[in-house]
GROMACS .gro file of C-alpha atoms in nm:
model
  205
    1UNK     CA    1  14.334  -9.878  -0.551
    2UNK     CA    2  14.292 -10.036  -0.895
    3UNK     CA    3  14.082  -9.888  -1.176
    4UNK     CA    4  14.008 -10.019  -1.522
    5UNK     CA    5  13.810  -9.946  -1.839
    6UNK     CA    6  13.555 -10.200  -1.959
    7UNK     CA    7  13.281 -10.273  -2.213
    8UNK     CA    8  12.936 -10.385  -2.101
    9UNK     CA    9  12.849 -10.712  -2.275
   10UNK     CA   10  12.508 -10.765  -2.114
   11UNK     CA   11  12.337 -10.934  -1.819
   12UNK     CA   12  12.293 -11.299  -1.727
   13UNK     CA   13  12.242 -11.519  -1.424
   14UNK     CA   14  12.502 -11.722  -1.242
   15UNK     CA   15  12.435 -12.035  -1.034
   16UNK     CA   16  12.667 -12.056  -0.733
   17UNK     CA   17  12.786 -12.370  -0.557
   18UNK     CA   18  12.530 -12.330  -0.275
   19UNK     CA   19  12.243 -12.326  -0.527
   20UNK     CA   20  12.171 -11.952  -0.511
   21UNK     CA   21  12.129 -11.746  -0.826
   22UNK     CA   22  12.319 -11.422  -0.887
   23UNK     CA   23  12.196 -11.165  -1.140
   24UNK     CA   24  12.518 -11.031  -1.287
   25UNK     CA   25  12.643 -10.791  -1.552
   26UNK     CA   26  12.925 -10.922  -1.771
   27UNK     CA   27  13.204 -10.672  -1.840
   28UNK     CA   28  13.496 -10.712  -2.078
   29UNK     CA   29  13.755 -10.537  -1.863
   30UNK     CA   30  14.096 -10.457  -2.006
   31UNK     CA   31  14.370 -10.520  -2.067
   32UNK     CA   32  14.432 -10.147  -2.042
   33UNK     CA   33  14.783 -10.016  -2.119
   34UNK     CA   34  14.901  -9.730  -1.898
   35UNK     CA   35  14.952  -9.435  -2.133
   36UNK     CA   36  15.028  -9.169  -1.872
   37UNK     CA   37  15.102  -9.114  -1.504
   38UNK     CA   38  15.028  -8.773  -1.353
   39UNK     CA   39  15.224  -8.672  -1.043
   40UNK     CA   40  15.160  -8.392  -0.797
   41UNK     CA   41  15.509  -8.245  -0.836
   42UNK     CA   42  15.494  -8.224  -1.215
   43UNK     CA   43  15.121  -8.188  -1.295
   44UNK     CA   44  14.966  -8.060  -0.973
   45UNK     CA   45  14.753  -8.372  -0.925
   46UNK     CA   46  14.788  -8.749  -0.919
   47UNK     CA   47  14.616  -8.964  -1.180
   48UNK     CA   48  14.654  -9.275  -1.391
   49UNK     CA   49  14.573  -9.261  -1.764
   50UNK     CA   50  14.446  -9.581  -1.926
   51UNK     CA   51  14.351  -9.674  -2.283
   52UNK     CA   52  14.098  -9.934  -2.399
   53UNK     CA   53  13.920 -10.060  -2.710
   54UNK     CA   54  14.115 -10.164  -3.017
   55UNK     CA   55  14.051  -9.952  -3.325
   56UNK     CA   56  14.201  -9.901  -3.670
   57UNK     CA   57  14.465  -9.631  -3.710
   58UNK     CA   58  14.255  -9.440  -3.963
   59UNK     CA   59  14.002  -9.357  -3.692
   60UNK     CA   60  14.260  -9.168  -3.480
   61UNK     CA   61  14.440  -8.843  -3.537
   62UNK     CA   62  14.819  -8.814  -3.561
   63UNK     CA   63  14.850  -8.658  -3.211
   64UNK     CA   64  14.644  -8.943  -3.063
   65UNK     CA   65  14.854  -9.206  -3.239
   66UNK     CA   66  15.175  -9.034  -3.129
   67UNK     CA   67  15.061  -9.023  -2.767
   68UNK     CA   68  14.982  -9.396  -2.769
   69UNK     CA   69  15.307  -9.480  -2.947
   70UNK     CA   70  15.508  -9.321  -2.665
   71UNK     CA   71  15.361  -9.582  -2.430
   72UNK     CA   72  15.412  -9.866  -2.684
   73UNK     CA   73  15.034  -9.906  -2.696
   74UNK     CA   74  14.836 -10.008  -3.007
   75UNK     CA   75  14.563  -9.780  -3.148
   76UNK     CA   76  14.294  -9.749  -2.881
   77UNK     CA   77  13.947  -9.593  -2.901
   78UNK     CA   78  13.920  -9.465  -2.542
   79UNK     CA   79  14.167  -9.281  -2.319
   80UNK     CA   80  14.063  -9.188  -1.965
   81UNK     CA   81  14.229  -9.053  -1.653
   82UNK     CA   82  14.154  -9.183  -1.305
   83UNK     CA   83  14.225  -8.935  -1.027
   84UNK     CA   84  14.413  -9.058  -0.718
   85UNK     CA   85  14.462  -9.402  -0.876
   86UNK     CA   86  14.830  -9.376  -0.969
   87UNK     CA   87  14.957  -9.650  -0.737
   88UNK     CA   88  15.275  -9.825  -0.847
   89UNK     CA   89  15.196  -9.844  -1.220
   90UNK     CA   90  15.434  -9.697  -1.477
   91UNK     CA   91  15.388  -9.595  -1.839
   92UNK     CA   92  15.393  -9.910  -2.050
   93UNK     CA   93  15.240 -10.133  -1.782
   94UNK     CA   94  14.905 -10.303  -1.833
   95UNK     CA   95  14.605 -10.315  -1.599
   96UNK     CA   96  14.396 -10.635  -1.610
   97UNK     CA   97  14.117 -10.798  -1.411
   98UNK     CA   98  14.387 -10.973  -1.207
   99UNK     CA   99  14.432 -10.643  -1.019
  100UNK     CA  100  14.085 -10.697  -0.866
  101UNK     CA  101  13.952 -10.960  -0.624
  102UNK     CA  102  13.626 -11.155  -0.597
  103UNK     CA  103  13.402 -10.998  -0.333
  104UNK     CA  104  13.556 -10.654  -0.379
  105UNK     CA  105  13.324 -10.351  -0.385
  106UNK     CA  106  13.342 -10.132  -0.696
  107UNK     CA  107  13.164  -9.829  -0.839
  108UNK     CA  108  13.097  -9.814  -1.211
  109UNK     CA  109  13.040  -9.500  -1.417
  110UNK     CA  110  12.891  -9.483  -1.765
  111UNK     CA  111  12.654  -9.291  -1.991
  112UNK     CA  112  12.292  -9.392  -1.935
  113UNK     CA  113  12.056  -9.482  -2.218
  114UNK     CA  114  11.900  -9.176  -2.385
  115UNK     CA  115  11.520  -9.167  -2.363
  116UNK     CA  116  11.468  -8.844  -2.557
  117UNK     CA  117  11.227  -8.567  -2.454
  118UNK     CA  118  10.992  -8.706  -2.187
  119UNK     CA  119  10.713  -8.570  -1.970
  120UNK     CA  120  10.708  -8.543  -1.593
  121UNK     CA  121  10.533  -8.877  -1.535
  122UNK     CA  122  10.805  -9.083  -1.701
  123UNK     CA  123  11.096  -8.850  -1.622
  124UNK     CA  124  11.022  -8.772  -1.254
  125UNK     CA  125  10.760  -9.036  -1.163
  126UNK     CA  126  10.482  -8.777  -1.115
  127UNK     CA  127  10.131  -8.905  -1.040
  128UNK     CA  128   9.876  -8.880  -1.318
  129UNK     CA  129   9.545  -8.694  -1.291
  130UNK     CA  130   9.193  -8.840  -1.292
  131UNK     CA  131   9.109  -9.032  -1.609
  132UNK     CA  132   8.729  -9.006  -1.603
  133UNK     CA  133   8.438  -8.756  -1.596
  134UNK     CA  134   8.579  -8.528  -1.861
  135UNK     CA  135   8.915  -8.466  -1.697
  136UNK     CA  136   9.157  -8.265  -1.910
  137UNK     CA  137   9.445  -8.312  -1.664
  138UNK     CA  138   9.553  -8.672  -1.729
  139UNK     CA  139   9.930  -8.635  -1.780
  140UNK     CA  140   9.978  -8.261  -1.721
  141UNK     CA  141  10.239  -8.167  -1.458
  142UNK     CA  142  10.001  -7.947  -1.253
  143UNK     CA  143  10.077  -7.615  -1.087
  144UNK     CA  144  10.439  -7.497  -1.103
  145UNK     CA  145  10.401  -7.170  -0.909
  146UNK     CA  146  10.156  -6.916  -0.764
  147UNK     CA  147  10.052  -6.596  -0.941
  148UNK     CA  148  10.083  -6.326  -0.673
  149UNK     CA  149  10.410  -6.454  -0.529
  150UNK     CA  150  10.661  -6.535  -0.659
  151UNK     CA  151  10.487  -6.449  -0.988
  152UNK     CA  152  10.744  -6.659  -1.172
  153UNK     CA  153  10.866  -7.015  -1.192
  154UNK     CA  154  11.123  -7.092  -0.921
  155UNK     CA  155  11.455  -7.246  -1.021
  156UNK     CA  156  11.482  -7.622  -0.985
  157UNK     CA  157  11.118  -7.702  -1.061
  158UNK     CA  158  11.100  -8.052  -1.209
  159UNK     CA  159  10.951  -8.043  -1.556
  160UNK     CA  160  10.958  -8.219  -1.891
  161UNK     CA  161  11.283  -8.239  -2.086
  162UNK     CA  162  11.573  -8.456  -2.198
  163UNK     CA  163  11.582  -8.787  -2.009
  164UNK     CA  164  11.889  -9.009  -1.986
  165UNK     CA  165  12.207  -8.979  -2.194
  166UNK     CA  166  12.404  -8.846  -1.897
  167UNK     CA  167  12.683  -8.971  -1.674
  168UNK     CA  168  12.563  -9.209  -1.403
  169UNK     CA  169  12.767  -9.376  -1.127
  170UNK     CA  170  12.641  -9.696  -0.966
  171UNK     CA  171  12.802  -9.754  -0.626
  172UNK     CA  172  12.829 -10.057  -0.402
  173UNK     CA  173  12.853 -10.324  -0.672
  174UNK     CA  174  13.022 -10.653  -0.577
  175UNK     CA  175  13.253 -10.855  -0.800
  176UNK     CA  176  13.109 -11.207  -0.820
  177UNK     CA  177  13.357 -11.373  -1.057
  178UNK     CA  178  13.674 -11.292  -1.251
  179UNK     CA  179  13.797 -11.467  -1.567
  180UNK     CA  180  14.153 -11.357  -1.644
  181UNK     CA  181  14.171 -11.579  -1.954
  182UNK     CA  182  13.887 -11.397  -2.130
  183UNK     CA  183  13.929 -11.062  -1.948
  184UNK     CA  184  13.580 -11.088  -1.799
  185UNK     CA  185  13.447 -10.932  -1.479
  186UNK     CA  186  13.104 -11.031  -1.346
  187UNK     CA  187  12.944 -10.787  -1.100
  188UNK     CA  188  12.621 -10.824  -0.905
  189UNK     CA  189  12.335 -10.607  -1.029
  190UNK     CA  190  12.291 -10.366  -1.318
  191UNK     CA  191  12.541 -10.125  -1.470
  192UNK     CA  192  12.467  -9.790  -1.641
  193UNK     CA  193  12.454  -9.776  -2.021
  194UNK     CA  194  12.354  -9.996  -2.315
  195UNK     CA  195  12.517 -10.317  -2.433
  196UNK     CA  196  12.862 -10.257  -2.584
  197UNK     CA  197  12.882  -9.926  -2.397
  198UNK     CA  198  13.208  -9.825  -2.229
  199UNK     CA  199  13.223  -9.792  -1.850
  200UNK     CA  200  13.481  -9.697  -1.586
  201UNK     CA  201  13.537  -9.934  -1.294
  202UNK     CA  202  13.685  -9.804  -0.967
  203UNK     CA  203  13.716  -9.953  -0.623
  204UNK     CA  204  13.444  -9.826  -0.387
  205UNK     CA  205  13.570  -9.707  -0.052
   0.00000   0.00000   0.00000
């Protein structure tokens, strides 16, 4: 089961041979050098560690540079582990888009765009109150608990607060096209995060 790190370049549309239009997200996926392989006998779990994103040496610490040097990898910005994705790769190998196939289902994880502190209408899609006849309850959340019982606010009540800027996984995305020459992967639909944000691509299922 292949996995790879990628950078979201943006969205576009793709015209297929039958005349249909695909709305796709363009990802710059790999190449990702394998910087570590975790085994059950030695580490207690199986995982594949990949690196991605070229960066200058001055932006990394000496332990980080030493870890990458053991795998003969250049300075990389991002290092991630993928559980249960060890496969047949060894330290020093490289994972590219060629490990995937067109039509394959993938799930992509990334950090969503941060929206800041938002109210319940934008954050949880609450309905607004009446907007006429002197109403003072236009965007208020409404009742969040009774007075006699439970005489407190129950846990889990949806309220205002920080929106976005959290890990999101989009499942069931389909690979529409692969470009090994430019390390590009085009997937149908939207992908979490802003442009130039880093994402993790795994096979789905």
